[in-house]
């Protein structure tokens, strides 16, 4: 009994010390990480808005893919989308016109594999989706041979991103219809 | 304190080419030299710190829970590295992606904790951590350098001032050997380098035998 108590106590103490050190590291780094993430979001918004005026963020509660949107003035939307990638959740900003046609998109955060899924961060990656609406290519056989080759080795990332963009297009179409 | 503990990891017991540990990040992050350097720096920090702490606590940690204790210590150091890279070197943090948290389960770190730090002094464990970490970093950098030069025709290092950090290699920039930038290229190169280091080890053993 005494041996078990000692074992549990040592494990508890090590965990408590680890938690203390991590909380200190978090206190030191959290403000800088927040500034960095705000900067990334701001530059992504500027990139996808194409210089147009953007309204305030409107959160969306009941949608598994669309977490919120910024209205583009005079028409269109920039959606904040959640996609399922190979390394976890991918967050992206996607701009649509009033008909739900994608005009620009950019990854904001992801944990994809370097050299494979990470290629979705590069500017050329979204070109295959630009100009598409509900006809968004969500399978590799819907792409040209060169585009299919470009996403090979990262099918999960491609499927996650394309389905999120399709869901975004449908969200805009339904919103405009209402 | 033995200096050989520092030097053994660089070539004689190199964790990648000789012991063959940590293959997942070795093959995964070596697409660019900068990724290899960032990953290597993270591993040196985690390996050295965890080795020191585990050696210092070896008489306190009960044998029955040593692995959970090692994992808590290693995971804490990895999380600290992750937070600081995210805050102060976001481009390396983004480039390393999922491989950064995976340092927790890197066989080299847990392997050195179990095989060395838990049985040796703090000073020797410190040298072992630095040596093994340097050996891992050098191996990663060598693989990344060959893969990036052949596969992309570039060498990507840290951007300083007006220098954007990318050095272009003439000819290979326009006609790269693309397979080297992909996963099969990493496996092929790893095979050739392993054969080369095996040959070196065999030759050294033969010379020692002849000297006797």
Short mmCIF file of C-alpha atoms in Angstrom, two decimals:
data_model
loop_
_atom_site.label_atom_id
_atom_site.label_comp_id
_atom_site.label_asym_id
_atom_site.label_seq_id
_atom_site.Cartn_x
_atom_site.Cartn_y
_atom_site.Cartn_z
CA UNK A 1 0.00 0.00 0.00
CA UNK A 2 2.81 2.37 1.01
CA UNK A 3 4.67 1.62 -2.23
CA UNK A 4 1.56 2.39 -4.33
CA UNK A 5 1.05 5.69 -2.45
CA UNK A 6 4.68 6.69 -3.03
CA UNK A 7 4.41 5.82 -6.75
CA UNK A 8 1.21 7.87 -7.10
CA UNK A 9 2.72 10.78 -5.18
CA UNK A 10 5.86 10.89 -7.39
CA UNK A 11 3.76 10.77 -10.56
CA UNK A 12 1.46 13.52 -9.20
CA UNK A 13 4.41 15.74 -8.26
CA UNK A 14 6.03 15.34 -11.69
CA UNK A 15 2.72 16.18 -13.39
CA UNK A 16 2.18 19.21 -11.11
CA UNK A 17 5.69 20.55 -11.82
CA UNK A 18 5.15 20.00 -15.58
CA UNK A 19 1.82 21.89 -15.40
CA UNK A 20 3.46 24.78 -13.55
CA UNK A 21 6.32 25.10 -16.06
CA UNK A 22 3.87 24.88 -18.99
CA UNK A 23 1.62 27.58 -17.51
CA UNK A 24 4.66 29.88 -17.21
CA UNK A 25 5.67 29.15 -20.82
CA UNK A 26 2.07 29.82 -21.91
CA UNK A 27 1.98 33.13 -20.04
CA UNK A 28 5.18 34.20 -21.82
CA UNK A 29 4.16 33.14 -25.33
CA UNK A 30 0.34 33.51 -25.51
CA UNK A 31 0.23 37.30 -26.19
CA UNK A 32 2.79 36.97 -29.00
CA UNK A 33 0.97 33.97 -30.52
CA UNK A 34 -2.32 35.95 -30.40
CA UNK A 35 -0.67 38.92 -32.19
CA UNK A 36 0.78 36.57 -34.82
CA UNK A 37 -2.58 34.83 -35.42
CA UNK A 38 -4.39 38.18 -35.68
CA UNK A 39 -1.80 39.26 -38.25
CA UNK A 40 -2.26 36.04 -40.27
CA UNK A 41 -6.07 36.49 -40.25
CA UNK A 42 -5.75 40.15 -41.29
CA UNK A 43 -3.41 39.38 -44.19
CA UNK A 44 -5.62 36.45 -45.29
CA UNK A 45 -8.68 38.74 -45.24
CA UNK A 46 -6.85 41.34 -47.33
CA UNK A 47 -5.72 38.65 -49.78
CA UNK A 48 -9.17 37.11 -50.36
CA UNK A 49 -11.20 40.37 -50.31
CA UNK A 50 -9.35 41.64 -53.41
CA UNK A 51 -9.26 45.18 -52.03
CA UNK A 52 -13.05 45.41 -51.50
CA UNK A 53 -14.57 46.77 -48.28
CA UNK A 54 -15.41 44.06 -45.75
CA UNK A 55 -18.07 44.26 -43.01
CA UNK A 56 -17.93 42.98 -39.44
CA UNK A 57 -17.63 39.27 -38.62
CA UNK A 58 -20.95 37.43 -38.17
CA UNK A 59 -20.68 34.08 -36.32
CA UNK A 60 -22.71 31.09 -37.59
CA UNK A 61 -23.87 28.73 -34.83
CA UNK A 62 -25.56 25.77 -36.49
CA UNK A 63 -23.21 24.83 -39.34
CA UNK A 64 -20.46 22.19 -39.00
CA UNK A 65 -18.34 23.74 -41.78
CA UNK A 66 -19.10 27.48 -41.81
CA UNK A 67 -18.07 29.06 -38.51
CA UNK A 68 -18.88 32.64 -39.57
CA UNK A 69 -18.69 35.18 -42.39
CA UNK A 70 -17.66 38.71 -43.30
CA UNK A 71 -20.04 40.42 -45.79
CA UNK A 72 -18.22 41.91 -48.80
CA UNK A 73 -19.60 45.33 -49.80
CA UNK A 74 -21.66 45.73 -51.99
CA UNK A 75 -22.17 41.96 -52.53
CA UNK A 76 -20.56 38.64 -51.70
CA UNK A 77 -19.21 36.94 -48.60
CA UNK A 78 -15.91 35.85 -47.08
CA UNK A 79 -16.60 32.64 -45.15
CA UNK A 80 -14.50 31.20 -42.36
CA UNK A 81 -14.55 27.44 -43.08
CA UNK A 82 -13.52 24.38 -41.08
CA UNK A 83 -12.18 21.42 -43.10
CA UNK A 84 -11.00 17.99 -42.02
CA UNK A 85 -7.37 17.52 -43.01
CA UNK A 86 -4.90 14.66 -42.52
CA UNK A 87 -3.31 16.32 -39.47
CA UNK A 88 -6.55 17.65 -37.93
CA UNK A 89 -8.74 20.67 -38.52
CA UNK A 90 -7.91 23.11 -41.32
CA UNK A 91 -9.21 26.68 -41.12
CA UNK A 92 -9.58 28.63 -44.34
CA UNK A 93 -11.07 31.89 -45.57
CA UNK A 94 -13.00 31.71 -48.84
CA UNK A 95 -14.54 34.61 -50.78
CA UNK A 96 -17.69 33.98 -52.84
CA UNK A 97 -19.76 36.24 -55.06
CA UNK A 98 -23.52 36.52 -54.49
CA UNK A 99 -24.14 33.44 -56.71
CA UNK A 100 -21.90 31.25 -54.54
CA UNK A 101 -19.01 31.17 -57.03
CA UNK A 102 -15.59 31.04 -55.36
CA UNK A 103 -13.45 34.09 -56.13
CA UNK A 104 -10.52 33.53 -53.74
CA UNK A 105 -9.47 31.22 -50.88
CA UNK A 106 -6.57 30.96 -48.47
CA UNK A 107 -5.59 28.60 -45.65
CA UNK A 108 -5.34 30.32 -42.27
CA UNK A 109 -4.21 27.42 -40.08
CA UNK A 110 -3.48 23.71 -40.54
CA UNK A 111 -1.33 20.86 -39.27
CA UNK A 112 -0.83 19.09 -42.60
CA UNK A 113 2.22 17.05 -43.55
CA UNK A 114 5.15 19.15 -44.87
CA UNK A 115 5.74 18.48 -48.56
CA UNK A 116 2.31 16.84 -49.02
CA UNK A 117 -0.83 18.39 -47.49
CA UNK A 118 1.09 21.59 -46.67
CA UNK A 119 1.10 22.35 -50.40
CA UNK A 120 -2.51 23.50 -49.90
CA UNK A 121 -1.02 26.67 -48.35
CA UNK A 122 0.59 27.64 -51.66
CA UNK A 123 -1.23 30.17 -53.86
CA UNK A 124 -1.52 27.90 -56.93
CA UNK A 125 -3.39 25.22 -54.95
CA UNK A 126 -6.69 27.14 -54.89
CA UNK A 127 -6.61 27.93 -58.64
CA UNK A 128 -8.43 24.68 -59.46
CA UNK A 129 -11.40 25.77 -57.30
CA UNK A 130 -11.61 29.44 -58.36
CA UNK A 131 -14.65 30.15 -60.58
CA UNK A 132 -16.49 27.06 -59.31
CA UNK A 133 -19.69 27.04 -57.30
CA UNK A 134 -21.85 23.99 -56.59
CA UNK A 135 -19.85 22.23 -59.36
CA UNK A 136 -16.75 22.31 -57.10
CA UNK A 137 -14.40 19.36 -57.88
CA UNK A 138 -14.53 17.17 -54.76
CA UNK A 139 -12.92 14.03 -56.27
CA UNK A 140 -9.60 13.70 -58.03
CA UNK A 141 -11.28 12.28 -61.16
CA UNK A 142 -13.09 15.65 -61.52
CA UNK A 143 -9.71 17.39 -62.00
CA UNK A 144 -7.47 17.75 -65.04
CA UNK A 145 -4.50 15.35 -65.21
CA UNK A 146 -2.00 18.01 -64.10
CA UNK A 147 -4.21 19.16 -61.19
CA UNK A 148 -4.79 15.55 -60.08
CA UNK A 149 -1.01 14.98 -60.11
CA UNK A 150 -0.49 18.16 -58.07
CA UNK A 151 -2.72 16.88 -55.24
CA UNK A 152 -1.44 13.28 -55.33
CA UNK A 153 -0.08 12.08 -51.99
CA UNK A 154 -2.43 14.42 -50.15
CA UNK A 155 -5.91 13.13 -51.07
CA UNK A 156 -7.32 13.64 -47.54
CA UNK A 157 -6.30 17.32 -47.59
CA UNK A 158 -7.77 17.78 -51.09
CA UNK A 159 -11.06 16.11 -50.12
CA UNK A 160 -11.33 18.10 -46.88
CA UNK A 161 -10.60 21.46 -48.54
CA UNK A 162 -12.80 20.85 -51.60
CA UNK A 163 -15.78 19.66 -49.52
CA UNK A 164 -15.48 22.68 -47.22
CA UNK A 165 -15.39 25.00 -50.26
CA UNK A 166 -18.45 23.23 -51.71
CA UNK A 167 -20.29 23.58 -48.37
CA UNK A 168 -19.36 27.28 -48.40
CA UNK A 169 -20.77 27.71 -51.90
CA UNK A 170 -24.03 25.99 -50.87
CA UNK A 171 -24.21 28.18 -47.73
CA UNK A 172 -23.97 31.36 -49.84
CA UNK A 173 -26.52 30.09 -52.39
CA UNK A 174 -29.01 29.25 -49.62
CA UNK A 175 -28.40 32.56 -47.85
CA UNK A 176 -29.01 34.52 -51.05
CA UNK A 177 -32.12 32.43 -51.84
CA UNK A 178 -33.56 33.32 -48.42
CA UNK B 1 32.33 13.23 -17.45
CA UNK B 2 33.40 11.42 -20.62
CA UNK B 3 33.95 13.37 -23.86
CA UNK B 4 33.23 10.21 -25.90
CA UNK B 5 29.59 10.52 -24.75
CA UNK B 6 29.47 13.76 -26.74
CA UNK B 7 31.19 12.53 -29.91
CA UNK B 8 29.70 9.02 -30.22
CA UNK B 9 26.32 10.28 -31.48
CA UNK B 10 27.81 12.30 -34.30
CA UNK B 11 29.16 9.37 -36.34
CA UNK B 12 29.97 6.14 -34.45
CA UNK B 13 26.48 5.74 -32.96
CA UNK B 14 24.63 8.21 -35.19
CA UNK B 15 20.92 7.81 -34.30
CA UNK B 16 19.76 7.98 -37.94
CA UNK B 17 22.45 6.23 -40.00
CA UNK B 18 23.70 3.65 -37.47
CA UNK B 19 20.97 3.06 -34.85
CA UNK B 20 18.16 3.82 -37.38
CA UNK B 21 15.91 5.66 -34.91
CA UNK B 22 13.55 8.57 -35.66
CA UNK B 23 12.90 7.53 -39.26
CA UNK B 24 9.45 9.17 -39.47
CA UNK B 25 10.61 12.80 -39.06
CA UNK B 26 13.84 11.98 -40.91
CA UNK B 27 11.89 11.07 -44.04
CA UNK B 28 9.08 13.57 -43.48
CA UNK B 29 10.71 16.95 -42.76
CA UNK B 30 13.79 16.69 -44.98
CA UNK B 31 12.20 18.45 -47.95
CA UNK B 32 14.04 21.69 -47.09
CA UNK B 33 17.29 22.42 -45.21
CA UNK B 34 15.56 24.99 -42.97
CA UNK B 35 13.04 22.35 -41.79
CA UNK B 36 15.90 19.98 -40.90
CA UNK B 37 17.69 22.71 -38.93
CA UNK B 38 14.49 23.71 -37.09
CA UNK B 39 13.60 20.10 -36.27
CA UNK B 40 17.19 19.40 -35.24
CA UNK B 41 17.29 22.40 -32.88
CA UNK B 42 14.00 21.29 -31.30
CA UNK B 43 15.27 17.73 -30.81
CA UNK B 44 18.62 18.91 -29.35
CA UNK B 45 16.74 21.05 -26.79
CA UNK B 46 14.21 18.35 -25.84
CA UNK B 47 16.77 15.53 -25.79
CA UNK B 48 19.29 17.46 -23.68
CA UNK B 49 16.73 18.80 -21.19
CA UNK B 50 14.88 15.47 -20.82
CA UNK B 51 18.18 13.57 -20.45
CA UNK B 52 19.32 15.96 -17.68
CA UNK B 53 16.01 15.80 -15.79
CA UNK B 54 15.62 12.03 -16.12
CA UNK B 55 19.21 11.45 -14.94
CA UNK B 56 18.62 13.80 -11.98
CA UNK B 57 15.36 12.07 -11.02
CA UNK B 58 16.42 8.47 -11.76
CA UNK B 59 16.60 7.54 -8.05
CA UNK B 60 13.24 9.17 -7.26
CA UNK B 61 11.12 7.84 -10.14
CA UNK B 62 9.68 4.39 -9.23
CA UNK B 63 10.56 1.72 -11.79
CA UNK B 64 6.92 0.72 -12.33
CA UNK B 65 5.93 4.21 -13.60
CA UNK B 66 9.19 5.26 -15.25
CA UNK B 67 7.81 5.31 -18.82
CA UNK B 68 4.76 7.53 -17.94
CA UNK B 69 7.12 9.84 -16.02
CA UNK B 70 9.55 10.03 -18.97
CA UNK B 71 6.65 10.77 -21.35
CA UNK B 72 5.34 13.58 -19.09
CA UNK B 73 8.83 15.14 -18.92
CA UNK B 74 9.46 14.79 -22.68
CA UNK B 75 5.95 16.01 -23.62
CA UNK B 76 6.38 19.08 -21.39
CA UNK B 77 9.65 20.06 -23.07
CA UNK B 78 8.14 19.47 -26.53
CA UNK B 79 5.14 21.68 -25.66
CA UNK B 80 7.53 24.42 -24.48
CA UNK B 81 9.45 24.19 -27.78
CA UNK B 82 6.13 24.29 -29.67
CA UNK B 83 4.92 27.40 -27.80
CA UNK B 84 8.20 29.28 -28.26
CA UNK B 85 8.51 28.37 -31.96
CA UNK B 86 4.86 29.43 -32.53
CA UNK B 87 5.55 32.75 -30.80
CA UNK B 88 9.05 33.60 -32.02
CA UNK B 89 9.67 31.53 -35.21
CA UNK B 90 6.18 31.05 -36.73
CA UNK B 91 7.49 30.15 -40.20
CA UNK B 92 9.48 27.17 -38.82
CA UNK B 93 6.49 26.26 -36.60
CA UNK B 94 4.25 26.21 -39.67
CA UNK B 95 6.78 24.30 -41.80
CA UNK B 96 7.31 21.54 -39.20
CA UNK B 97 3.55 21.02 -38.81
CA UNK B 98 2.56 17.73 -37.25
CA UNK B 99 6.19 16.57 -36.84
CA UNK B 100 6.77 19.03 -34.00
CA UNK B 101 4.31 17.49 -31.49
CA UNK B 102 5.45 14.08 -32.72
CA UNK B 103 8.88 14.72 -31.12
CA UNK B 104 7.13 13.39 -27.96
CA UNK B 105 7.08 9.91 -29.45
CA UNK B 106 10.43 10.21 -31.25
CA UNK B 107 12.22 6.92 -30.57
CA UNK B 108 15.58 8.71 -30.12
CA UNK B 109 14.37 10.71 -27.13
CA UNK B 110 12.57 7.93 -25.27
CA UNK B 111 15.33 5.51 -26.34
CA UNK B 112 18.10 7.67 -24.83
CA UNK B 113 16.03 8.25 -21.67
CA UNK B 114 15.55 4.51 -21.18
CA UNK B 115 18.94 3.27 -22.42
CA UNK B 116 21.24 6.03 -21.13
CA UNK B 117 19.88 8.84 -18.92
CA UNK B 118 18.14 6.47 -16.48
CA UNK B 119 21.45 4.65 -15.83
CA UNK B 120 24.08 7.42 -15.97
CA UNK B 121 25.10 10.69 -14.28
CA UNK B 122 23.60 14.09 -15.11
CA UNK B 123 26.86 15.30 -16.74
CA UNK B 124 27.19 12.23 -18.98
CA UNK B 125 23.48 12.43 -19.88
CA UNK B 126 23.91 16.09 -20.83
CA UNK B 127 26.78 15.19 -23.19
CA UNK B 128 24.84 12.22 -24.58
CA UNK B 129 21.81 14.46 -25.25
CA UNK B 130 23.86 17.11 -27.04
CA UNK B 131 25.87 14.53 -29.02
CA UNK B 132 22.87 12.48 -30.11
CA UNK B 133 20.92 15.66 -30.92
CA UNK B 134 23.82 16.98 -33.02
CA UNK B 135 24.12 13.61 -34.78
CA UNK B 136 20.38 13.68 -35.57
CA UNK B 137 20.57 17.31 -36.80
CA UNK B 138 23.61 16.62 -39.00
CA UNK B 139 21.93 13.54 -40.50
CA UNK B 140 18.70 15.45 -41.18
CA UNK B 141 20.61 18.38 -42.69
CA UNK B 142 22.66 16.11 -44.96
CA UNK B 143 19.54 14.31 -46.24
CA UNK B 144 17.62 17.61 -46.65
CA UNK B 145 20.54 19.26 -48.48
CA UNK B 146 20.81 16.41 -51.03
CA UNK B 147 17.01 16.17 -51.46
CA UNK B 148 16.45 19.91 -51.83
CA UNK B 149 19.38 20.50 -54.20
CA UNK B 150 18.46 17.56 -56.45
CA UNK B 151 14.67 17.74 -56.08
CA UNK B 152 14.11 21.51 -56.26
CA UNK B 153 17.43 23.07 -57.26
CA UNK B 154 17.40 25.30 -54.17
CA UNK B 155 18.92 25.51 -50.68
CA UNK B 156 16.52 27.13 -48.21
CA UNK B 157 18.08 28.56 -45.06
CA UNK B 158 17.13 31.40 -42.69
CA UNK B 159 16.26 34.79 -44.25
CA UNK B 160 18.58 37.53 -42.99
CA UNK B 161 18.02 41.21 -43.84
CA UNK B 162 17.63 41.59 -47.60
CA UNK B 163 18.55 37.94 -48.25
CA UNK B 164 15.33 35.90 -48.66
CA UNK B 165 17.00 32.68 -47.49
CA UNK B 166 16.75 30.80 -50.81
CA UNK B 167 19.91 29.93 -52.77
CA UNK B 168 19.25 28.72 -56.32
CA UNK B 169 21.41 26.01 -57.86
CA UNK B 170 22.00 26.63 -61.60
CA UNK B 171 20.65 23.93 -63.98
CA UNK B 172 18.93 21.95 -61.20
CA UNK B 173 16.56 24.89 -60.57
CA UNK B 174 15.20 24.48 -64.13
CA UNK B 175 15.59 20.70 -64.43
CA UNK B 176 15.18 19.21 -60.95
CA UNK B 177 15.08 15.46 -60.21
CA UNK B 178 11.53 15.72 -58.85
CA UNK B 179 11.41 12.26 -57.27
CA UNK B 180 13.99 13.40 -54.70
CA UNK B 181 11.54 15.97 -53.30
CA UNK B 182 8.88 13.26 -52.86
CA UNK B 183 8.63 10.41 -50.33
CA UNK B 184 10.16 7.73 -52.64
CA UNK B 185 13.23 9.97 -53.09
CA UNK B 186 13.68 10.15 -49.33
CA UNK B 187 13.57 6.35 -49.05
CA UNK B 188 15.98 5.88 -51.97
CA UNK B 189 18.47 8.39 -50.55
CA UNK B 190 18.19 6.90 -47.06
CA UNK B 191 19.08 3.48 -48.54
CA UNK B 192 22.16 4.84 -50.34
CA UNK B 193 23.36 6.75 -47.26
CA UNK B 194 22.81 3.72 -45.01
CA UNK B 195 24.89 1.61 -47.43
CA UNK B 196 27.62 4.27 -47.40
CA UNK B 197 27.73 4.43 -43.59
CA UNK B 198 27.67 0.61 -43.35
CA UNK B 199 30.68 0.51 -45.66
CA UNK B 200 32.49 3.09 -43.49
CA UNK B 201 31.78 1.05 -40.32
CA UNK B 202 32.94 -2.19 -41.98
CA UNK B 203 36.14 -0.56 -43.23
CA UNK B 204 36.89 0.81 -39.77
CA UNK B 205 36.30 -2.62 -38.20
CA UNK B 206 38.58 -4.25 -40.80
CA UNK B 207 41.35 -1.70 -40.11
CA UNK B 208 41.05 -2.32 -36.37
CA UNK B 209 41.21 -6.09 -36.97
CA UNK B 210 44.30 -5.68 -39.17
CA UNK B 211 46.00 -3.47 -36.54
CA UNK B 212 45.61 -6.25 -33.95
#
